[in-house]
Amino acid sequence: MNRIIAALAATAALALAIGGGAAWNKYLRTPSVELQPMPAHLIALDSAAGQKLLARAEATADFDALMTHFVPQTRRAFCGVASALTTLNAARTTPTPLDQSRLFEHAAVRMHPLKVSVIGMSLDDFAALLRAHGARVTAVYASASSIDEFRDAVRANLANEGDFLLVNYQRSEVGQAPMGHISPIAAYDEQSDRVLVLDVAAHKYPPTWIETETMWNAMRAPLNPQTKTTRGYLVMHGDGVGPDALSAGATLASAD
């Protein structure tokens, strides 16, 4: 009997170890670099066509700051974490940048990194995380807006430094591997009507020019088949430039 119990215990321990290892690899391990094919209708920033669009685009006010403070995601579901670090650091007036641990250790943050590692963040969760660090945030669900309003928001946002626009979209709608995703918008080219997505999943995709209509449809995708709630976008006012902002520069500086 003791041998049977010991064998069962060993089997259970092995199963837990295997299961734990699988969970670690799926949710907690830093993703390995596995660049994915670029659909023909999308344009990578590092291509000749992508560089031409950037040189031509006039709505690029946030491009330099976002590129300077860009942080790629370090876990499978950490696109919101990476997008938050990128934009909050681009907006901050303090010399010490936020890192992943400081992002969650802030007293006002009401979420745990392990939970985010498994299920990611909703649009509301993401807005709450930014607000906890002192940012002024406007959240817009695609189902409650229109493509023209989104295009106007992109133009207005990228005409000013210090306020940032971030999209929450379904990758499959833009021709990429199916998954919900969050990333900042770094530029807009009026002539081609394309937004430059600074994709924080840098292990899979480079910064990419995507047609505004395609991005809009990707944001209109329901969160799951059982709901009509869609994805959408956020406007983060980091330095008092945005229409509903207070003295956000001071707020961010005092949020530590």
PDB file of C-alpha atoms in Angstrom:
ATOM      1  CA  MET A   1       0.000   0.000   0.000  1.00  0.00           C
ATOM      2  CA  ASN A   2       2.796   2.407   0.897  1.00  0.00           C
ATOM      3  CA  ARG A   3       4.404   1.765  -2.477  1.00  0.00           C
ATOM      4  CA  ILE A   4       1.119   2.547  -4.247  1.00  0.00           C
ATOM      5  CA  ILE A   5       0.688   5.784  -2.286  1.00  0.00           C
ATOM      6  CA  ALA A   6       4.281   6.782  -2.999  1.00  0.00           C
ATOM      7  CA  ALA A   7       3.805   6.047  -6.699  1.00  0.00           C
ATOM      8  CA  LEU A   8       0.604   8.097  -6.834  1.00  0.00           C
ATOM      9  CA  ALA A   9       2.315  10.948  -5.005  1.00  0.00           C
ATOM     10  CA  ALA A  10       5.246  10.865  -7.427  1.00  0.00           C
ATOM     11  CA  THR A  11       2.878  10.820 -10.398  1.00  0.00           C
ATOM     12  CA  ALA A  12       0.956  13.788  -9.001  1.00  0.00           C
ATOM     13  CA  ALA A  13       4.171  15.705  -8.359  1.00  0.00           C
ATOM     14  CA  LEU A  14       5.346  15.002 -11.885  1.00  0.00           C
ATOM     15  CA  ALA A  15       2.014  16.139 -13.324  1.00  0.00           C
ATOM     16  CA  LEU A  16       2.187  19.340 -11.302  1.00  0.00           C
ATOM     17  CA  ALA A  17       5.744  19.959 -12.450  1.00  0.00           C
ATOM     18  CA  ILE A  18       4.824  19.373 -16.085  1.00  0.00           C
ATOM     19  CA  GLY A  19       1.711  21.496 -15.759  1.00  0.00           C
ATOM     20  CA  GLY A  20       3.631  24.225 -13.998  1.00  0.00           C
ATOM     21  CA  GLY A  21       6.305  24.155 -16.668  1.00  0.00           C
ATOM     22  CA  ALA A  22       3.695  24.392 -19.417  1.00  0.00           C
ATOM     23  CA  ALA A  23       2.023  27.327 -17.673  1.00  0.00           C
ATOM     24  CA  TRP A  24       5.381  29.054 -17.244  1.00  0.00           C
ATOM     25  CA  ASN A  25       6.237  28.607 -20.907  1.00  0.00           C
ATOM     26  CA  LYS A  26       2.838  29.841 -22.062  1.00  0.00           C
ATOM     27  CA  TYR A  27       2.172  32.745 -19.720  1.00  0.00           C
ATOM     28  CA  LEU A  28       5.312  33.836 -17.862  1.00  0.00           C
ATOM     29  CA  ARG A  29       8.293  33.177 -20.115  1.00  0.00           C
ATOM     30  CA  THR A  30       9.721  36.022 -22.182  1.00  0.00           C
ATOM     31  CA  PRO A  31       8.513  35.324 -25.748  1.00  0.00           C
ATOM     32  CA  SER A  32      11.164  34.123 -28.157  1.00  0.00           C
ATOM     33  CA  VAL A  33      11.691  36.078 -31.365  1.00  0.00           C
ATOM     34  CA  GLU A  34       9.484  34.526 -34.049  1.00  0.00           C
ATOM     35  CA  LEU A  35       8.795  37.201 -36.652  1.00  0.00           C
ATOM     36  CA  GLN A  36       5.551  36.526 -38.498  1.00  0.00           C
ATOM     37  CA  PRO A  37       4.863  37.029 -42.228  1.00  0.00           C
ATOM     38  CA  MET A  38       3.587  40.495 -43.088  1.00  0.00           C
ATOM     39  CA  PRO A  39       0.223  40.452 -44.919  1.00  0.00           C
ATOM     40  CA  ALA A  40       0.444  42.144 -48.323  1.00  0.00           C
ATOM     41  CA  HIS A  41      -1.917  44.999 -47.371  1.00  0.00           C
ATOM     42  CA  LEU A  42       0.192  46.007 -44.353  1.00  0.00           C
ATOM     43  CA  ILE A  43       3.436  47.984 -44.579  1.00  0.00           C
ATOM     44  CA  ALA A  44       6.316  47.485 -42.161  1.00  0.00           C
ATOM     45  CA  LEU A  45       7.970  50.689 -40.980  1.00  0.00           C
ATOM     46  CA  ASP A  46      11.427  49.283 -41.674  1.00  0.00           C
ATOM     47  CA  SER A  47      10.601  48.714 -45.366  1.00  0.00           C
ATOM     48  CA  ALA A  48      11.313  51.267 -48.072  1.00  0.00           C
ATOM     49  CA  ALA A  49       7.579  51.952 -48.438  1.00  0.00           C
ATOM     50  CA  GLY A  50       7.217  52.310 -44.658  1.00  0.00           C
ATOM     51  CA  GLN A  51      10.039  54.835 -44.457  1.00  0.00           C
ATOM     52  CA  LYS A  52       8.514  56.786 -47.344  1.00  0.00           C
ATOM     53  CA  LEU A  53       5.203  57.006 -45.491  1.00  0.00           C
ATOM     54  CA  LEU A  54       6.947  58.230 -42.344  1.00  0.00           C
ATOM     55  CA  ALA A  55       8.887  60.893 -44.265  1.00  0.00           C
ATOM     56  CA  ARG A  56       5.667  62.095 -45.901  1.00  0.00           C
ATOM     57  CA  ALA A  57       3.398  61.972 -42.857  1.00  0.00           C
ATOM     58  CA  GLU A  58       2.735  65.252 -41.044  1.00  0.00           C
ATOM     59  CA  ALA A  59       0.924  63.801 -38.014  1.00  0.00           C
ATOM     60  CA  THR A  60       3.980  62.514 -36.147  1.00  0.00           C
ATOM     61  CA  ALA A  61       4.044  64.590 -32.954  1.00  0.00           C
ATOM     62  CA  ASP A  62       4.358  61.561 -30.656  1.00  0.00           C
ATOM     63  CA  PHE A  63       6.681  59.455 -32.814  1.00  0.00           C
ATOM     64  CA  ASP A  64      10.042  60.468 -31.301  1.00  0.00           C
ATOM     65  CA  ALA A  65       8.896  60.232 -27.680  1.00  0.00           C
ATOM     66  CA  LEU A  66       7.278  56.838 -28.201  1.00  0.00           C
ATOM     67  CA  MET A  67      10.300  55.433 -30.014  1.00  0.00           C
ATOM     68  CA  THR A  68      12.645  56.755 -27.299  1.00  0.00           C
ATOM     69  CA  HIS A  69      10.647  55.124 -24.502  1.00  0.00           C
ATOM     70  CA  PHE A  70       9.450  52.045 -26.387  1.00  0.00           C
ATOM     71  CA  VAL A  71       9.235  48.873 -24.271  1.00  0.00           C
ATOM     72  CA  PRO A  72       8.401  45.496 -25.867  1.00  0.00           C
ATOM     73  CA  GLN A  73       6.132  43.110 -24.015  1.00  0.00           C
ATOM     74  CA  THR A  74       7.899  40.518 -21.858  1.00  0.00           C
ATOM     75  CA  ARG A  75       5.012  38.070 -21.458  1.00  0.00           C
ATOM     76  CA  ARG A  76       2.360  36.637 -23.773  1.00  0.00           C
ATOM     77  CA  ALA A  77      -0.446  38.846 -22.403  1.00  0.00           C
ATOM     78  CA  PHE A  78       1.626  41.875 -21.363  1.00  0.00           C
ATOM     79  CA  CYS A  79       0.793  44.073 -24.357  1.00  0.00           C
ATOM     80  CA  GLY A  80      -1.080  46.423 -22.027  1.00  0.00           C
ATOM     81  CA  VAL A  81       1.853  46.499 -19.615  1.00  0.00           C
ATOM     82  CA  ALA A  82       4.329  47.355 -22.371  1.00  0.00           C
ATOM     83  CA  SER A  83       1.989  49.969 -23.857  1.00  0.00           C
ATOM     84  CA  ALA A  84       1.489  51.541 -20.427  1.00  0.00           C
ATOM     85  CA  LEU A  85       5.223  51.720 -19.733  1.00  0.00           C
ATOM     86  CA  THR A  86       5.933  53.163 -23.172  1.00  0.00           C
ATOM     87  CA  THR A  87       3.347  55.927 -22.959  1.00  0.00           C
ATOM     88  CA  LEU A  88       3.672  56.762 -19.260  1.00  0.00           C
ATOM     89  CA  ASN A  89       7.431  57.112 -19.557  1.00  0.00           C
ATOM     90  CA  ALA A  90       7.023  59.220 -22.708  1.00  0.00           C
ATOM     91  CA  ALA A  91       4.699  61.534 -20.754  1.00  0.00           C
ATOM     92  CA  ARG A  92       6.569  61.749 -17.462  1.00  0.00           C
ATOM     93  CA  THR A  93       8.550  64.747 -16.277  1.00  0.00           C
ATOM     94  CA  THR A  94      10.557  62.796 -13.687  1.00  0.00           C
ATOM     95  CA  PRO A  95      14.022  61.434 -14.583  1.00  0.00           C
ATOM     96  CA  THR A  96      13.479  57.891 -13.240  1.00  0.00           C
ATOM     97  CA  PRO A  97      11.467  55.797 -15.708  1.00  0.00           C
ATOM     98  CA  LEU A  98       8.813  53.351 -14.622  1.00  0.00           C
ATOM     99  CA  ASP A  99       9.670  49.693 -14.962  1.00  0.00           C
ATOM    100  CA  GLN A 100       7.485  46.600 -14.774  1.00  0.00           C
ATOM    101  CA  SER A 101       7.758  46.168 -10.997  1.00  0.00           C
ATOM    102  CA  ARG A 102       7.089  49.833 -10.232  1.00  0.00           C
ATOM    103  CA  LEU A 103       4.104  49.777 -12.561  1.00  0.00           C
ATOM    104  CA  PHE A 104       2.292  47.222 -10.396  1.00  0.00           C
ATOM    105  CA  GLU A 105       3.698  48.196  -6.993  1.00  0.00           C
ATOM    106  CA  HIS A 106       2.128  51.651  -7.105  1.00  0.00           C
ATOM    107  CA  ALA A 107      -0.368  51.989  -4.250  1.00  0.00           C
ATOM    108  CA  ALA A 108      -3.197  53.025  -6.567  1.00  0.00           C
ATOM    109  CA  VAL A 109      -2.903  49.985  -8.875  1.00  0.00           C
ATOM    110  CA  ARG A 110      -5.618  47.381  -8.241  1.00  0.00           C
ATOM    111  CA  MET A 111      -4.424  44.496 -10.409  1.00  0.00           C
ATOM    112  CA  HIS A 112      -1.879  41.689 -10.070  1.00  0.00           C
ATOM    113  CA  PRO A 113       0.769  40.887 -12.684  1.00  0.00           C
ATOM    114  CA  LEU A 114       0.059  37.134 -12.518  1.00  0.00           C
ATOM    115  CA  LYS A 115      -3.610  37.679 -13.366  1.00  0.00           C
ATOM    116  CA  VAL A 116      -2.668  40.005 -16.202  1.00  0.00           C
ATOM    117  CA  SER A 117      -0.158  37.393 -17.412  1.00  0.00           C
ATOM    118  CA  VAL A 118      -2.997  34.931 -17.980  1.00  0.00           C
ATOM    119  CA  ILE A 119      -5.980  37.027 -19.115  1.00  0.00           C
ATOM    120  CA  GLY A 120      -4.451  40.333 -20.204  1.00  0.00           C
ATOM    121  CA  MET A 121      -6.364  43.592 -19.789  1.00  0.00           C
ATOM    122  CA  SER A 122      -9.695  44.894 -20.989  1.00  0.00           C
ATOM    123  CA  LEU A 123     -10.038  48.449 -22.274  1.00  0.00           C
ATOM    124  CA  ASP A 124     -11.375  49.517 -18.869  1.00  0.00           C
ATOM    125  CA  ASP A 125      -8.574  47.703 -17.024  1.00  0.00           C
ATOM    126  CA  PHE A 126      -6.008  49.431 -19.175  1.00  0.00           C
ATOM    127  CA  ALA A 127      -7.579  52.841 -18.591  1.00  0.00           C
ATOM    128  CA  ALA A 128      -7.626  52.184 -14.838  1.00  0.00           C
ATOM    129  CA  LEU A 129      -3.920  51.288 -14.853  1.00  0.00           C
ATOM    130  CA  LEU A 130      -3.002  54.531 -16.625  1.00  0.00           C
ATOM    131  CA  ARG A 131      -5.218  56.587 -14.313  1.00  0.00           C
ATOM    132  CA  ALA A 132      -3.614  54.974 -11.260  1.00  0.00           C
ATOM    133  CA  HIS A 133      -0.324  56.491 -12.429  1.00  0.00           C
ATOM    134  CA  GLY A 134      -1.796  59.976 -12.757  1.00  0.00           C
ATOM    135  CA  ALA A 135      -2.726  60.098 -16.442  1.00  0.00           C
ATOM    136  CA  ARG A 136      -5.945  61.644 -17.692  1.00  0.00           C
ATOM    137  CA  VAL A 137      -7.648  59.083 -19.913  1.00  0.00           C
ATOM    138  CA  THR A 138     -10.580  59.058 -22.309  1.00  0.00           C
ATOM    139  CA  ALA A 139     -11.774  55.543 -23.266  1.00  0.00           C
ATOM    140  CA  VAL A 140     -13.847  55.079 -26.428  1.00  0.00           C
ATOM    141  CA  TYR A 141     -15.560  51.829 -27.399  1.00  0.00           C
ATOM    142  CA  ALA A 142     -15.815  51.406 -31.155  1.00  0.00           C
ATOM    143  CA  SER A 143     -19.471  50.395 -30.845  1.00  0.00           C
ATOM    144  CA  ALA A 144     -20.208  53.819 -29.341  1.00  0.00           C
ATOM    145  CA  SER A 145     -18.312  55.820 -31.959  1.00  0.00           C
ATOM    146  CA  SER A 146     -17.612  55.965 -35.705  1.00  0.00           C
ATOM    147  CA  ILE A 147     -14.652  55.688 -38.032  1.00  0.00           C
ATOM    148  CA  ASP A 148     -14.830  59.418 -38.766  1.00  0.00           C
ATOM    149  CA  GLU A 149     -14.624  60.229 -35.062  1.00  0.00           C
ATOM    150  CA  PHE A 150     -11.689  57.861 -34.704  1.00  0.00           C
ATOM    151  CA  ARG A 151      -9.891  59.447 -37.666  1.00  0.00           C
ATOM    152  CA  ASP A 152     -10.481  62.916 -36.180  1.00  0.00           C
ATOM    153  CA  ALA A 153      -9.140  61.716 -32.816  1.00  0.00           C
ATOM    154  CA  VAL A 154      -6.000  60.380 -34.498  1.00  0.00           C
ATOM    155  CA  ARG A 155      -5.402  63.650 -36.358  1.00  0.00           C
ATOM    156  CA  ALA A 156      -5.954  65.769 -33.238  1.00  0.00           C
ATOM    157  CA  ASN A 157      -3.843  63.565 -31.006  1.00  0.00           C
ATOM    158  CA  LEU A 158      -0.865  63.373 -33.333  1.00  0.00           C
ATOM    159  CA  ALA A 159      -0.874  67.132 -33.853  1.00  0.00           C
ATOM    160  CA  ASN A 160       0.242  67.627 -30.227  1.00  0.00           C
ATOM    161  CA  GLU A 161       3.125  66.262 -28.199  1.00  0.00           C
ATOM    162  CA  GLY A 162       2.519  64.638 -24.841  1.00  0.00           C
ATOM    163  CA  ASP A 163      -0.919  63.096 -25.376  1.00  0.00           C
ATOM    164  CA  PHE A 164      -1.062  59.567 -26.737  1.00  0.00           C
ATOM    165  CA  LEU A 165      -3.563  57.367 -28.538  1.00  0.00           C
ATOM    166  CA  LEU A 166      -3.605  53.614 -27.963  1.00  0.00           C
ATOM    167  CA  VAL A 167      -5.707  51.000 -29.753  1.00  0.00           C
ATOM    168  CA  ASN A 168      -7.239  47.773 -28.434  1.00  0.00           C
ATOM    169  CA  TYR A 169      -7.967  45.530 -31.427  1.00  0.00           C
ATOM    170  CA  GLN A 170      -8.369  41.972 -32.696  1.00  0.00           C
ATOM    171  CA  ARG A 171      -5.314  40.958 -34.713  1.00  0.00           C
ATOM    172  CA  SER A 172      -7.202  38.568 -36.994  1.00  0.00           C
ATOM    173  CA  GLU A 173      -9.123  41.524 -38.437  1.00  0.00           C
ATOM    174  CA  VAL A 174      -5.888  43.015 -39.759  1.00  0.00           C
ATOM    175  CA  GLY A 175      -4.649  39.724 -41.176  1.00  0.00           C
ATOM    176  CA  GLN A 176      -2.415  38.698 -38.294  1.00  0.00           C
ATOM    177  CA  ALA A 177      -2.545  35.728 -35.895  1.00  0.00           C
ATOM    178  CA  PRO A 178      -5.821  35.834 -33.886  1.00  0.00           C
ATOM    179  CA  MET A 179      -5.423  37.540 -30.510  1.00  0.00           C
ATOM    180  CA  GLY A 180      -6.613  40.665 -28.735  1.00  0.00           C
ATOM    181  CA  HIS A 181      -3.893  43.292 -28.586  1.00  0.00           C
ATOM    182  CA  ILE A 182      -3.011  46.776 -27.307  1.00  0.00           C
ATOM    183  CA  SER A 183      -0.409  49.131 -28.790  1.00  0.00           C
ATOM    184  CA  PRO A 184       0.150  52.876 -29.232  1.00  0.00           C
ATOM    185  CA  ILE A 185      -0.333  54.796 -32.481  1.00  0.00           C
ATOM    186  CA  ALA A 186       2.854  56.677 -33.400  1.00  0.00           C
ATOM    187  CA  ALA A 187       1.941  58.469 -36.658  1.00  0.00           C
ATOM    188  CA  TYR A 188      -0.765  59.033 -39.266  1.00  0.00           C
ATOM    189  CA  ASP A 189      -0.341  59.480 -43.022  1.00  0.00           C
ATOM    190  CA  GLU A 190      -3.246  61.464 -44.430  1.00  0.00           C
ATOM    191  CA  GLN A 191      -2.636  60.624 -48.082  1.00  0.00           C
ATOM    192  CA  SER A 192      -2.764  56.845 -47.653  1.00  0.00           C
ATOM    193  CA  ASP A 193      -5.107  57.056 -44.631  1.00  0.00           C
ATOM    194  CA  ARG A 194      -2.873  54.753 -42.578  1.00  0.00           C
ATOM    195  CA  VAL A 195      -1.971  54.731 -38.890  1.00  0.00           C
ATOM    196  CA  LEU A 196       1.437  53.579 -37.681  1.00  0.00           C
ATOM    197  CA  VAL A 197       0.971  50.971 -34.946  1.00  0.00           C
ATOM    198  CA  LEU A 198       4.020  50.792 -32.698  1.00  0.00           C
ATOM    199  CA  ASP A 199       3.465  47.096 -32.016  1.00  0.00           C
ATOM    200  CA  VAL A 200       4.724  46.167 -28.553  1.00  0.00           C
ATOM    201  CA  ALA A 201       4.815  42.481 -29.582  1.00  0.00           C
ATOM    202  CA  ALA A 202       8.169  43.205 -31.183  1.00  0.00           C
ATOM    203  CA  HIS A 203       9.070  39.522 -31.115  1.00  0.00           C
ATOM    204  CA  LYS A 204       6.368  38.961 -33.757  1.00  0.00           C
ATOM    205  CA  TYR A 205       5.769  42.175 -35.674  1.00  0.00           C
ATOM    206  CA  PRO A 206       7.639  45.415 -36.432  1.00  0.00           C
ATOM    207  CA  PRO A 207       5.957  48.832 -36.262  1.00  0.00           C
ATOM    208  CA  THR A 208       3.329  48.594 -38.995  1.00  0.00           C
ATOM    209  CA  TRP A 209       1.302  50.962 -41.168  1.00  0.00           C
ATOM    210  CA  ILE A 210      -2.343  49.816 -41.185  1.00  0.00           C
ATOM    211  CA  GLU A 211      -5.258  51.310 -43.115  1.00  0.00           C
ATOM    212  CA  THR A 212      -7.502  53.332 -40.813  1.00  0.00           C
ATOM    213  CA  GLU A 213     -10.603  51.430 -41.960  1.00  0.00           C
ATOM    214  CA  THR A 214      -8.899  48.099 -41.280  1.00  0.00           C
ATOM    215  CA  MET A 215      -7.889  49.226 -37.794  1.00  0.00           C
ATOM    216  CA  TRP A 216     -11.403  50.497 -37.162  1.00  0.00           C
ATOM    217  CA  ASN A 217     -12.895  47.131 -38.093  1.00  0.00           C
ATOM    218  CA  ALA A 218     -10.377  45.419 -35.808  1.00  0.00           C
ATOM    219  CA  MET A 219     -11.489  47.625 -32.908  1.00  0.00           C
ATOM    220  CA  ARG A 220     -15.151  46.909 -33.680  1.00  0.00           C
ATOM    221  CA  ALA A 221     -14.590  43.182 -33.148  1.00  0.00           C
ATOM    222  CA  PRO A 222     -16.516  41.867 -30.098  1.00  0.00           C
ATOM    223  CA  LEU A 223     -14.428  40.729 -27.150  1.00  0.00           C
ATOM    224  CA  ASN A 224     -15.875  37.220 -27.530  1.00  0.00           C
ATOM    225  CA  PRO A 225     -18.797  35.519 -29.323  1.00  0.00           C
ATOM    226  CA  GLN A 226     -21.038  35.862 -26.250  1.00  0.00           C
ATOM    227  CA  THR A 227     -20.972  39.668 -26.048  1.00  0.00           C
ATOM    228  CA  LYS A 228     -21.670  42.724 -28.149  1.00  0.00           C
ATOM    229  CA  THR A 229     -19.070  44.745 -26.252  1.00  0.00           C
ATOM    230  CA  THR A 230     -16.370  45.801 -28.651  1.00  0.00           C
ATOM    231  CA  ARG A 231     -12.777  46.869 -28.348  1.00  0.00           C
ATOM    232  CA  GLY A 232     -11.791  50.490 -28.919  1.00  0.00           C
ATOM    233  CA  TYR A 233      -9.136  53.074 -28.148  1.00  0.00           C
ATOM    234  CA  LEU A 234      -7.795  55.311 -25.408  1.00  0.00           C
ATOM    235  CA  VAL A 235      -6.543  58.864 -25.493  1.00  0.00           C
ATOM    236  CA  MET A 236      -4.052  59.501 -22.698  1.00  0.00           C
ATOM    237  CA  HIS A 237      -3.410  63.128 -21.837  1.00  0.00           C
ATOM    238  CA  GLY A 238       0.042  63.181 -20.333  1.00  0.00           C
ATOM    239  CA  ASP A 239       0.970  66.848 -20.022  1.00  0.00           C
ATOM    240  CA  GLY A 240      -2.187  68.928 -19.891  1.00  0.00           C
ATOM    241  CA  VAL A 241      -2.532  69.203 -23.678  1.00  0.00           C
ATOM    242  CA  GLY A 242      -5.694  67.117 -24.003  1.00  0.00           C
ATOM    243  CA  PRO A 243      -9.161  68.701 -23.784  1.00  0.00           C
ATOM    244  CA  ASP A 244     -10.054  67.161 -20.408  1.00  0.00           C
ATOM    245  CA  ALA A 245      -6.589  67.229 -18.866  1.00  0.00           C
ATOM    246  CA  LEU A 246      -5.579  68.940 -15.656  1.00  0.00           C
ATOM    247  CA  SER A 247      -1.956  69.621 -14.799  1.00  0.00           C
ATOM    248  CA  ALA A 248      -1.111  66.049 -15.770  1.00  0.00           C
ATOM    249  CA  GLY A 249       2.622  66.691 -15.900  1.00  0.00           C
ATOM    250  CA  ALA A 250       2.634  67.553 -12.223  1.00  0.00           C
ATOM    251  CA  THR A 251       0.222  64.713 -11.460  1.00  0.00           C
ATOM    252  CA  LEU A 252       2.477  62.148 -13.118  1.00  0.00           C
ATOM    253  CA  ALA A 253       5.522  63.522 -11.322  1.00  0.00           C
ATOM    254  CA  SER A 254       3.817  63.237  -7.938  1.00  0.00           C
ATOM    255  CA  ALA A 255       2.300  59.807  -8.549  1.00  0.00           C
ATOM    256  CA  ASP A 256       5.282  57.819  -7.245  1.00  0.00           C
TER     257      ASP A 256
END
